[in-house]
PDB file of C-alpha atoms in Angstrom:
ATOM      1  CA  MET A   1      53.615  14.714 -29.281  1.00 49.00           C
ATOM      2  CA  ALA A   2      56.941  13.168 -27.846  1.00 46.00           C
ATOM      3  CA  GLU A   3      58.052  16.676 -26.266  1.00 44.00           C
ATOM      4  CA  TYR A   4      54.153  16.827 -24.513  1.00 38.00           C
ATOM      5  CA  GLN A   5      54.262  13.333 -23.049  1.00 42.00           C
ATOM      6  CA  ASN A   6      58.032  14.018 -21.322  1.00 44.00           C
ATOM      7  CA  LEU A   7      57.831  14.451 -17.370  1.00 43.00           C
ATOM      8  CA  GLY A   8      53.916  13.809 -17.934  1.00 42.00           C
ATOM      9  CA  VAL A   9      52.821  17.233 -18.739  1.00 41.00           C
ATOM     10  CA  ILE A  10      50.831  18.932 -21.309  1.00 39.00           C
ATOM     11  CA  ALA A  11      52.041  22.207 -23.238  1.00 44.00           C
ATOM     12  CA  ASP A  12      49.457  24.953 -23.791  1.00 49.00           C
ATOM     13  CA  ASP A  13      49.911  23.836 -27.628  1.00 53.00           C
ATOM     14  CA  ALA A  14      49.482  20.453 -27.268  1.00 50.00           C
ATOM     15  CA  PRO A  15      46.266  19.571 -28.931  1.00 52.00           C
ATOM     16  CA  ALA A  16      43.118  19.181 -27.369  1.00 53.00           C
ATOM     17  CA  VAL A  17      41.538  15.856 -26.572  1.00 52.00           C
ATOM     18  CA  ALA A  18      38.069  15.080 -26.163  1.00 55.00           C
ATOM     19  CA  THR A  19      36.204  14.913 -22.966  1.00 55.00           C
ATOM     20  CA  PRO A  20      33.073  12.992 -23.622  1.00 55.00           C
ATOM     21  CA  THR A  21      29.870  14.726 -21.457  1.00 61.00           C
ATOM     22  CA  PRO A  22      28.590  12.808 -18.996  1.00 57.00           C
ATOM     23  CA  ALA A  23      25.301  12.302 -21.425  1.00 63.00           C
ATOM     24  CA  ARG A  24      27.237  10.759 -23.842  1.00 68.00           C
ATOM     25  CA  GLY A  25      29.013   8.681 -21.495  1.00 67.00           C
ATOM     26  CA  LYS A  26      26.014   7.042 -20.145  1.00 69.00           C
ATOM     27  CA  GLU A  27      24.782   6.493 -23.776  1.00 75.00           C
ATOM     28  CA  MET A  28      27.637   4.729 -24.182  1.00 67.00           C
ATOM     29  CA  ARG A  29      27.686   2.574 -21.284  1.00 63.00           C
ATOM     30  CA  VAL A  30      23.857   1.744 -22.207  1.00 62.00           C
ATOM     31  CA  ASN A  31      25.122   0.693 -25.644  1.00 64.00           C
ATOM     32  CA  LEU A  32      27.576  -1.554 -24.136  1.00 58.00           C
ATOM     33  CA  LEU A  33      25.694  -3.443 -21.842  1.00 54.00           C
ATOM     34  CA  ASN A  34      22.777  -4.084 -24.637  1.00 59.00           C
ATOM     35  CA  LYS A  35      25.603  -5.471 -26.675  1.00 62.00           C
ATOM     36  CA  LEU A  36      26.888  -7.932 -24.015  1.00 64.00           C
ATOM     37  CA  ARG A  37      23.462  -8.484 -22.513  1.00 73.00           C
ATOM     38  CA  ALA A  38      22.754 -12.046 -22.856  1.00 77.00           C
ATOM     39  CA  PRO A  39      19.622 -12.505 -25.462  1.00 85.00           C
ATOM     40  CA  PRO A  40      16.413 -12.866 -23.792  1.00 90.00           C
ATOM     41  CA  LEU A  41      13.978 -16.132 -24.394  1.00 93.00           C
ATOM     42  CA  VAL A  42      10.573 -15.323 -25.572  1.00 93.00           C
ATOM     43  CA  HIS A  43       9.101 -16.451 -22.571  1.00 94.00           C
ATOM     44  CA  ALA A  44      10.045 -16.647 -18.791  1.00 96.00           C
ATOM     45  CA  TRP A  45      10.803 -20.321 -17.296  1.00 97.00           C
ATOM     46  CA  ASP A  46      11.179 -21.607 -13.918  1.00 97.00           C
ATOM     47  CA  PHE A  47      12.973 -25.146 -13.303  1.00 96.00           C
ATOM     48  CA  TRP A  48      11.544 -27.284 -10.267  1.00 96.00           C
ATOM     49  CA  HIS A  49      12.689 -30.204  -8.508  1.00 95.00           C
ATOM     50  CA  ASP A  50      10.897 -33.278  -7.029  1.00 93.00           C
ATOM     51  CA  ARG A  51      12.741 -35.293  -4.836  1.00 85.00           C
ATOM     52  CA  GLN A  52      11.208 -38.271  -3.994  1.00 75.00           C
ATOM     53  CA  ASP A  53      12.587 -38.785  -0.208  1.00 70.00           C
ATOM     54  CA  ARG A  54      11.895 -34.910   0.179  1.00 57.00           C
ATOM     55  CA  ASN A  55      10.805 -34.500   3.996  1.00 56.00           C
ATOM     56  CA  ILE A  56       9.947 -31.608   6.297  1.00 48.00           C
ATOM     57  CA  ASN A  57      13.295 -30.660   7.273  1.00 52.00           C
ATOM     58  CA  THR A  58      14.688 -30.637   3.842  1.00 46.00           C
ATOM     59  CA  ILE A  59      12.195 -28.998   2.022  1.00 42.00           C
ATOM     60  CA  THR A  60      12.534 -25.449   3.995  1.00 41.00           C
ATOM     61  CA  THR A  61      16.461 -25.685   3.535  1.00 38.00           C
ATOM     62  CA  PRO A  62      17.438 -24.018   0.193  1.00 41.00           C
ATOM     63  CA  ALA A  63      20.252 -25.796  -1.593  1.00 45.00           C
ATOM     64  CA  THR A  64      23.962 -24.153  -2.016  1.00 37.00           C
ATOM     65  CA  SER A  65      24.056 -24.737  -5.682  1.00 45.00           C
ATOM     66  CA  LEU A  66      22.210 -27.061  -8.229  1.00 47.00           C
ATOM     67  CA  GLN A  67      24.600 -30.145  -7.947  1.00 52.00           C
ATOM     68  CA  SER A  68      23.785 -30.043  -4.218  1.00 51.00           C
ATOM     69  CA  VAL A  69      20.622 -30.817  -5.104  1.00 52.00           C
ATOM     70  CA  ALA A  70      20.677 -34.334  -6.461  1.00 47.00           C
ATOM     71  CA  ALA A  71      23.260 -35.235  -3.696  1.00 49.00           C
ATOM     72  CA  ALA A  72      21.076 -34.527  -0.691  1.00 50.00           C
ATOM     73  CA  PRO A  73      20.828 -36.869   2.146  1.00 46.00           C
ATOM     74  CA  THR A  74      17.655 -38.949   2.482  1.00 47.00           C
ATOM     75  CA  THR A  75      15.316 -39.188   4.473  1.00 45.00           C
ATOM     76  CA  SER A  76      16.585 -40.417   7.990  1.00 46.00           C
ATOM     77  CA  PRO A  77      14.143 -42.889   9.828  1.00 45.00           C
ATOM     78  CA  THR A  78      13.495 -40.086  12.369  1.00 45.00           C
ATOM     79  CA  GLU A  79      12.135 -37.660   9.528  1.00 49.00           C
ATOM     80  CA  LYS A  80       8.456 -37.704   8.153  1.00 46.00           C
ATOM     81  CA  PRO A  81       8.729 -37.762   4.105  1.00 47.00           C
ATOM     82  CA  ILE A  82       6.003 -35.525   2.680  1.00 46.00           C
ATOM     83  CA  THR A  83       3.268 -37.113   0.475  1.00 51.00           C
ATOM     84  CA  ASN A  84       1.440 -34.012  -0.807  1.00 64.00           C
ATOM     85  CA  TYR A  85       3.418 -33.921  -4.336  1.00 66.00           C
ATOM     86  CA  GLU A  86       2.999 -30.256  -4.528  1.00 83.00           C
ATOM     87  CA  ASP A  87       5.066 -30.016  -1.130  1.00 83.00           C
ATOM     88  CA  ARG A  88       7.795 -31.770  -2.311  1.00 87.00           C
ATOM     89  CA  LEU A  89       8.223 -29.749  -5.242  1.00 92.00           C
ATOM     90  CA  VAL A  90      11.338 -27.312  -5.026  1.00 93.00           C
ATOM     91  CA  HIS A  91      11.895 -24.113  -7.100  1.00 94.00           C
ATOM     92  CA  LEU A  92      15.322 -23.949  -8.649  1.00 93.00           C
ATOM     93  CA  ALA A  93      16.161 -21.195 -10.711  1.00 96.00           C
ATOM     94  CA  SER A  94      14.023 -18.672 -12.943  1.00 96.00           C
ATOM     95  CA  ILE A  95      15.125 -18.606 -16.532  1.00 95.00           C
ATOM     96  CA  SER A  96      14.859 -15.019 -18.383  1.00 95.00           C
ATOM     97  CA  ASP A  97      17.528 -15.160 -20.828  1.00 94.00           C
ATOM     98  CA  VAL A  98      20.086 -17.658 -23.075  1.00 93.00           C
ATOM     99  CA  ARG A  99      23.055 -17.317 -20.360  1.00 91.00           C
ATOM    100  CA  THR A 100      20.545 -18.378 -17.474  1.00 93.00           C
ATOM    101  CA  PHE A 101      19.268 -21.277 -19.298  1.00 95.00           C
ATOM    102  CA  TRP A 102      22.822 -22.467 -20.173  1.00 94.00           C
ATOM    103  CA  ASN A 103      24.233 -21.813 -16.292  1.00 93.00           C
ATOM    104  CA  VAL A 104      21.281 -24.185 -15.376  1.00 94.00           C
ATOM    105  CA  PHE A 105      21.355 -26.329 -17.277  1.00 94.00           C
ATOM    106  CA  ASN A 106      24.842 -27.176 -17.308  1.00 93.00           C
ATOM    107  CA  ASN A 107      25.214 -27.509 -13.475  1.00 92.00           C
ATOM    108  CA  PHE A 108      22.308 -30.196 -13.082  1.00 92.00           C
ATOM    109  CA  ASP A 109      23.212 -33.515 -14.108  1.00 94.00           C
ATOM    110  CA  VAL A 110      20.300 -35.391 -14.675  1.00 95.00           C
ATOM    111  CA  SER A 111      22.299 -38.299 -15.176  1.00 94.00           C
ATOM    112  CA  ALA A 112      22.979 -38.011 -11.202  1.00 94.00           C
ATOM    113  CA  LEU A 113      19.139 -38.013  -9.915  1.00 95.00           C
ATOM    114  CA  PRO A 114      17.925 -40.340  -7.906  1.00 94.00           C
ATOM    115  CA  LEU A 115      15.117 -43.136  -8.532  1.00 94.00           C
ATOM    116  CA  ARG A 116      11.615 -41.422  -8.864  1.00 93.00           C
ATOM    117  CA  ASP A 117      13.153 -38.003  -8.755  1.00 95.00           C
ATOM    118  CA  SER A 118      11.896 -35.455 -11.486  1.00 96.00           C
ATOM    119  CA  VAL A 119      13.178 -32.185 -12.647  1.00 96.00           C
ATOM    120  CA  HIS A 120      10.610 -29.649 -14.678  1.00 97.00           C
ATOM    121  CA  LEU A 121      11.273 -27.070 -16.730  1.00 98.00           C
ATOM    122  CA  PHE A 122       7.868 -25.211 -16.929  1.00 98.00           C
ATOM    123  CA  HIS A 123       5.923 -20.945 -18.161  1.00 96.00           C
ATOM    124  CA  ARG A 124       6.804 -18.806 -15.415  1.00 96.00           C
ATOM    125  CA  ASN A 125       3.482 -18.876 -12.944  1.00 93.00           C
ATOM    126  CA  VAL A 126       2.861 -22.851 -14.177  1.00 95.00           C
ATOM    127  CA  LYS A 127       3.389 -25.573 -11.751  1.00 95.00           C
ATOM    128  CA  PRO A 128       4.489 -28.753 -13.030  1.00 96.00           C
ATOM    129  CA  LEU A 129       1.002 -30.170 -11.390  1.00 95.00           C
ATOM    130  CA  TRP A 130      -2.021 -31.855 -13.661  1.00 92.00           C
ATOM    131  CA  GLU A 131      -4.403 -29.509 -11.556  1.00 90.00           C
ATOM    132  CA  ASP A 132      -2.632 -26.797 -12.017  1.00 93.00           C
ATOM    133  CA  PRO A 133      -5.249 -23.998 -14.010  1.00 92.00           C
ATOM    134  CA  ARG A 134      -2.813 -24.015 -17.171  1.00 92.00           C
ATOM    135  CA  ASN A 135      -2.629 -27.710 -17.404  1.00 94.00           C
ATOM    136  CA  ALA A 136      -5.616 -29.086 -15.963  1.00 92.00           C
ATOM    137  CA  HIS A 137      -7.786 -29.779 -19.565  1.00 93.00           C
ATOM    138  CA  GLY A 138      -3.830 -30.767 -21.212  1.00 95.00           C
ATOM    139  CA  GLY A 139      -1.555 -33.866 -21.474  1.00 97.00           C
ATOM    140  CA  CYS A 140       1.405 -34.839 -22.466  1.00 97.00           C
ATOM    141  CA  TRP A 141       3.670 -37.158 -24.801  1.00 98.00           C
ATOM    142  CA  THR A 142       6.083 -39.247 -22.664  1.00 98.00           C
ATOM    143  CA  PHE A 143       8.923 -40.497 -24.324  1.00 98.00           C
ATOM    144  CA  ARG A 144      10.642 -43.711 -22.561  1.00 98.00           C
ATOM    145  CA  VAL A 145      14.295 -43.052 -23.246  1.00 97.00           C
ATOM    146  CA  PRO A 146      17.415 -45.486 -22.383  1.00 96.00           C
ATOM    147  CA  LYS A 147      19.300 -43.843 -19.351  1.00 96.00           C
ATOM    148  CA  GLU A 148      22.429 -43.572 -20.822  1.00 96.00           C
ATOM    149  CA  ARG A 149      20.922 -41.344 -24.052  1.00 97.00           C
ATOM    150  CA  ALA A 150      18.406 -39.234 -21.279  1.00 97.00           C
ATOM    151  CA  PRO A 151      20.943 -36.618 -20.917  1.00 97.00           C
ATOM    152  CA  ALA A 152      21.145 -35.523 -24.601  1.00 97.00           C
ATOM    153  CA  PHE A 153      17.221 -36.210 -25.141  1.00 98.00           C
ATOM    154  CA  TRP A 154      16.850 -33.698 -22.351  1.00 98.00           C
ATOM    155  CA  GLU A 155      18.597 -31.267 -23.582  1.00 97.00           C
ATOM    156  CA  ARG A 156      17.030 -31.601 -27.099  1.00 97.00           C
ATOM    157  CA  ILE A 157      13.488 -31.050 -25.813  1.00 98.00           C
ATOM    158  CA  CYS A 158      14.542 -28.455 -23.081  1.00 97.00           C
ATOM    159  CA  LEU A 159      15.798 -26.426 -26.701  1.00 97.00           C
ATOM    160  CA  LEU A 160      12.757 -27.092 -28.596  1.00 97.00           C
ATOM    161  CA  ALA A 161      11.084 -25.900 -25.447  1.00 97.00           C
ATOM    162  CA  VAL A 162      12.994 -22.507 -24.932  1.00 96.00           C
ATOM    163  CA  GLY A 163      13.268 -21.867 -28.319  1.00 95.00           C
ATOM    164  CA  GLU A 164      10.049 -21.935 -29.077  1.00 96.00           C
ATOM    165  CA  LYS A 165       9.417 -24.731 -31.567  1.00 97.00           C
ATOM    166  CA  LEU A 166       7.300 -26.845 -29.771  1.00 97.00           C
ATOM    167  CA  GLN A 167       5.045 -23.987 -29.081  1.00 95.00           C
ATOM    168  CA  ALA A 168       5.240 -23.458 -32.915  1.00 95.00           C
ATOM    169  CA  ALA A 169       3.128 -27.050 -33.071  1.00 95.00           C
ATOM    170  CA  VAL A 170       0.357 -26.206 -31.267  1.00 93.00           C
ATOM    171  CA  GLU A 171      -0.257 -22.538 -32.232  1.00 90.00           C
ATOM    172  CA  SER A 172      -3.577 -22.658 -34.347  1.00 79.00           C
ATOM    173  CA  ASP A 173      -6.484 -20.213 -34.875  1.00 73.00           C
ATOM    174  CA  ARG A 174      -8.941 -22.570 -32.630  1.00 65.00           C
ATOM    175  CA  GLN A 175     -11.434 -19.629 -31.131  1.00 59.00           C
ATOM    176  CA  HIS A 176     -12.699 -21.695 -27.944  1.00 61.00           C
ATOM    177  CA  PHE A 177      -9.389 -22.245 -26.283  1.00 67.00           C
ATOM    178  CA  ARG A 178      -5.638 -21.212 -26.792  1.00 80.00           C
ATOM    179  CA  ASP A 179      -3.194 -24.001 -27.127  1.00 89.00           C
ATOM    180  CA  ASP A 180       0.598 -23.596 -25.379  1.00 92.00           C
ATOM    181  CA  VAL A 181       3.081 -25.715 -24.252  1.00 96.00           C
ATOM    182  CA  CYS A 182       3.093 -25.320 -20.685  1.00 96.00           C
ATOM    183  CA  GLY A 183       6.700 -27.210 -19.964  1.00 97.00           C
ATOM    184  CA  VAL A 184       8.674 -30.082 -20.190  1.00 98.00           C
ATOM    185  CA  SER A 185      10.003 -32.663 -17.787  1.00 98.00           C
ATOM    186  CA  LEU A 186      12.213 -35.623 -16.866  1.00 98.00           C
ATOM    187  CA  SER A 187      11.646 -38.757 -14.482  1.00 97.00           C
ATOM    188  CA  VAL A 188      13.932 -41.422 -13.510  1.00 97.00           C
ATOM    189  CA  ARG A 189      12.474 -44.798 -13.171  1.00 95.00           C
ATOM    190  CA  PHE A 190      13.725 -48.018 -12.900  1.00 94.00           C
ATOM    191  CA  THR A 191      15.272 -49.078 -16.100  1.00 92.00           C
ATOM    192  CA  SER A 192      14.677 -45.867 -17.932  1.00 96.00           C
ATOM    193  CA  VAL A 193      13.677 -42.160 -17.709  1.00 98.00           C
ATOM    194  CA  LEU A 194      10.776 -40.523 -19.365  1.00 98.00           C
ATOM    195  CA  VAL A 195      10.604 -37.797 -20.953  1.00 98.00           C
ATOM    196  CA  GLN A 196       7.833 -35.537 -21.363  1.00 98.00           C
ATOM    197  CA  VAL A 197       6.082 -32.682 -23.025  1.00 98.00           C
ATOM    198  CA  TRP A 198       3.038 -30.887 -21.765  1.00 98.00           C
ATOM    199  CA  ASN A 199       0.371 -28.899 -23.597  1.00 96.00           C
ATOM    200  CA  ARG A 200      -2.557 -27.593 -22.318  1.00 94.00           C
ATOM    201  CA  ASP A 201      -5.731 -28.540 -24.502  1.00 93.00           C
ATOM    202  CA  ALA A 202      -5.894 -32.404 -24.535  1.00 94.00           C
ATOM    203  CA  GLY A 203      -8.276 -31.464 -27.019  1.00 92.00           C
ATOM    204  CA  HIS A 204      -6.260 -30.298 -29.781  1.00 93.00           C
ATOM    205  CA  GLU A 205      -5.639 -33.369 -31.857  1.00 94.00           C
ATOM    206  CA  GLN A 206      -3.966 -31.855 -34.811  1.00 94.00           C
ATOM    207  CA  GLY A 207      -1.364 -29.698 -32.432  1.00 94.00           C
ATOM    208  CA  ILE A 208      -0.966 -33.030 -30.409  1.00 96.00           C
ATOM    209  CA  GLN A 209       0.369 -34.368 -33.603  1.00 97.00           C
ATOM    210  CA  ARG A 210       2.230 -32.086 -34.988  1.00 97.00           C
ATOM    211  CA  LEU A 211       4.340 -32.042 -31.183  1.00 97.00           C
ATOM    212  CA  LEU A 212       5.150 -35.374 -32.141  1.00 98.00           C
ATOM    213  CA  GLU A 213       6.505 -34.731 -35.449  1.00 97.00           C
ATOM    214  CA  THR A 214       8.427 -31.395 -34.034  1.00 97.00           C
ATOM    215  CA  VAL A 215      10.203 -34.130 -31.620  1.00 98.00           C
ATOM    216  CA  PHE A 216      11.124 -36.480 -34.136  1.00 97.00           C
ATOM    217  CA  ALA A 217      11.827 -34.137 -36.606  1.00 97.00           C
ATOM    218  CA  ASN A 218      14.761 -32.658 -34.342  1.00 97.00           C
ATOM    219  CA  LEU A 219      16.139 -35.483 -32.517  1.00 96.00           C
ATOM    220  CA  GLU A 220      19.597 -37.383 -34.084  1.00 96.00           C
ATOM    221  CA  PRO A 221      18.648 -40.645 -35.184  1.00 95.00           C
ATOM    222  CA  GLU A 222      20.180 -42.373 -32.410  1.00 96.00           C
ATOM    223  CA  LEU A 223      17.854 -40.530 -30.158  1.00 97.00           C
ATOM    224  CA  MET A 224      14.756 -41.524 -31.712  1.00 96.00           C
ATOM    225  CA  PRO A 225      12.432 -43.514 -29.386  1.00 94.00           C
ATOM    226  CA  ARG A 226      11.392 -47.265 -29.836  1.00 92.00           C
ATOM    227  CA  GLU A 227       8.283 -47.850 -31.645  1.00 90.00           C
ATOM    228  CA  ASN A 228       6.243 -48.593 -28.849  1.00 92.00           C
ATOM    229  CA  GLY A 229       8.336 -46.007 -26.228  1.00 96.00           C
ATOM    230  CA  PHE A 230       6.420 -43.031 -26.556  1.00 97.00           C
ATOM    231  CA  TYR A 231       2.374 -42.222 -26.036  1.00 97.00           C
ATOM    232  CA  TYR A 232       0.046 -38.795 -25.141  1.00 98.00           C
ATOM    233  CA  LYS A 233      -2.087 -39.027 -22.453  1.00 96.00           C
ATOM    234  CA  PRO A 234      -5.116 -36.267 -20.638  1.00 96.00           C
ATOM    235  CA  HIS A 235      -4.308 -35.357 -17.348  1.00 95.00           C
ATOM    236  CA  HIS A 236      -7.309 -36.320 -16.378  1.00 92.00           C
ATOM    237  CA  GLU A 237      -6.985 -39.635 -17.285  1.00 93.00           C
ATOM    238  CA  HIS A 238      -4.640 -40.442 -14.423  1.00 88.00           C
ATOM    239  CA  ALA A 239      -6.335 -42.486 -11.384  1.00 88.00           C
ATOM    240  CA  ALA A 240      -4.681 -39.862  -9.114  1.00 82.00           C
ATOM    241  CA  PHE A 241      -6.333 -36.529 -10.541  1.00 83.00           C
ATOM    242  CA  ALA A 242      -7.751 -34.597  -8.268  1.00 73.00           C
ATOM    243  CA  GLY A 243     -11.404 -34.368  -8.597  1.00 54.00           C
ATOM    244  CA  GLY A 244     -11.594 -37.323 -10.706  1.00 46.00           C
ATOM    245  CA  LYS A 245     -12.262 -37.728 -14.716  1.00 45.00           C
ATOM    246  CA  ALA A 246     -16.356 -36.380 -14.193  1.00 38.00           C
ATOM    247  CA  ALA A 247     -14.970 -33.144 -12.784  1.00 40.00           C
ATOM    248  CA  ALA A 248     -12.254 -32.647 -15.323  1.00 41.00           C
ATOM    249  CA  LYS A 249     -14.960 -33.277 -18.531  1.00 41.00           C
ATOM    250  CA  SER A 250     -17.520 -31.050 -17.044  1.00 34.00           C
ATOM    251  CA  ALA A 251     -15.224 -28.333 -15.808  1.00 38.00           C
ATOM    252  CA  PRO A 252     -15.694 -25.063 -18.440  1.00 36.00           C
ATOM    253  CA  LEU A 253     -13.293 -24.050 -20.792  1.00 37.00           C
ATOM    254  CA  LYS A 254     -11.708 -20.454 -20.139  1.00 39.00           C
ATOM    255  CA  GLN A 255      -9.815 -18.578 -22.335  1.00 39.00           C
ATOM    256  CA  SER A 256      -6.851 -16.205 -21.199  1.00 39.00           C
TER     257      SER A 256
END
């Protein structure tokens, strides 16, 4: 073959080189992309941010990066803060595969969140609101976590959520109402951080207990909450729940 390579020419008796057809080339490209594509998640998720002092001006200005959200300037004396909780929510990212999850998670430092700010990782089309149709009859486990342990605790809970372990805990053969894990939240308080796991059916006692057992079974010993550092509460028991307790108890359960 050396003589064929001299001067960059190919002689008449040089071995033929197979040229892939366009169809074959397309097939190879698809196969390569499939191998490189990040594994998809079972459910698509949305990442939300609630800033306590968000105002009318900043609510319409998208963040240039996830890191800039936590470092955004606070409300000035001349700006009117938003009092409606839903209006304070800003959608930050949509997550449907493992690579996107880690891109989002690793670029949002929850330890830098200001006091009373919250972040939420929820199933797509479910807002982190008690009154959302998928949440109205549900509740959540709340874990009070020391601030220095909050990032590790939050990571563990998020992995249990996107990895479907929390969903497996609430699955059952209940016929009248399907239970789901709707999402997980982190909220900054004065001396600690509250991490929550939301489920759809506050009447599903076995599922609620299995949720707690699943969380505990997947926590390192140093992340385990204190004996009085966790509790479950239905959303309609909160004083600020829209419509009051009576409306929540009388509303019919709908299968979907």
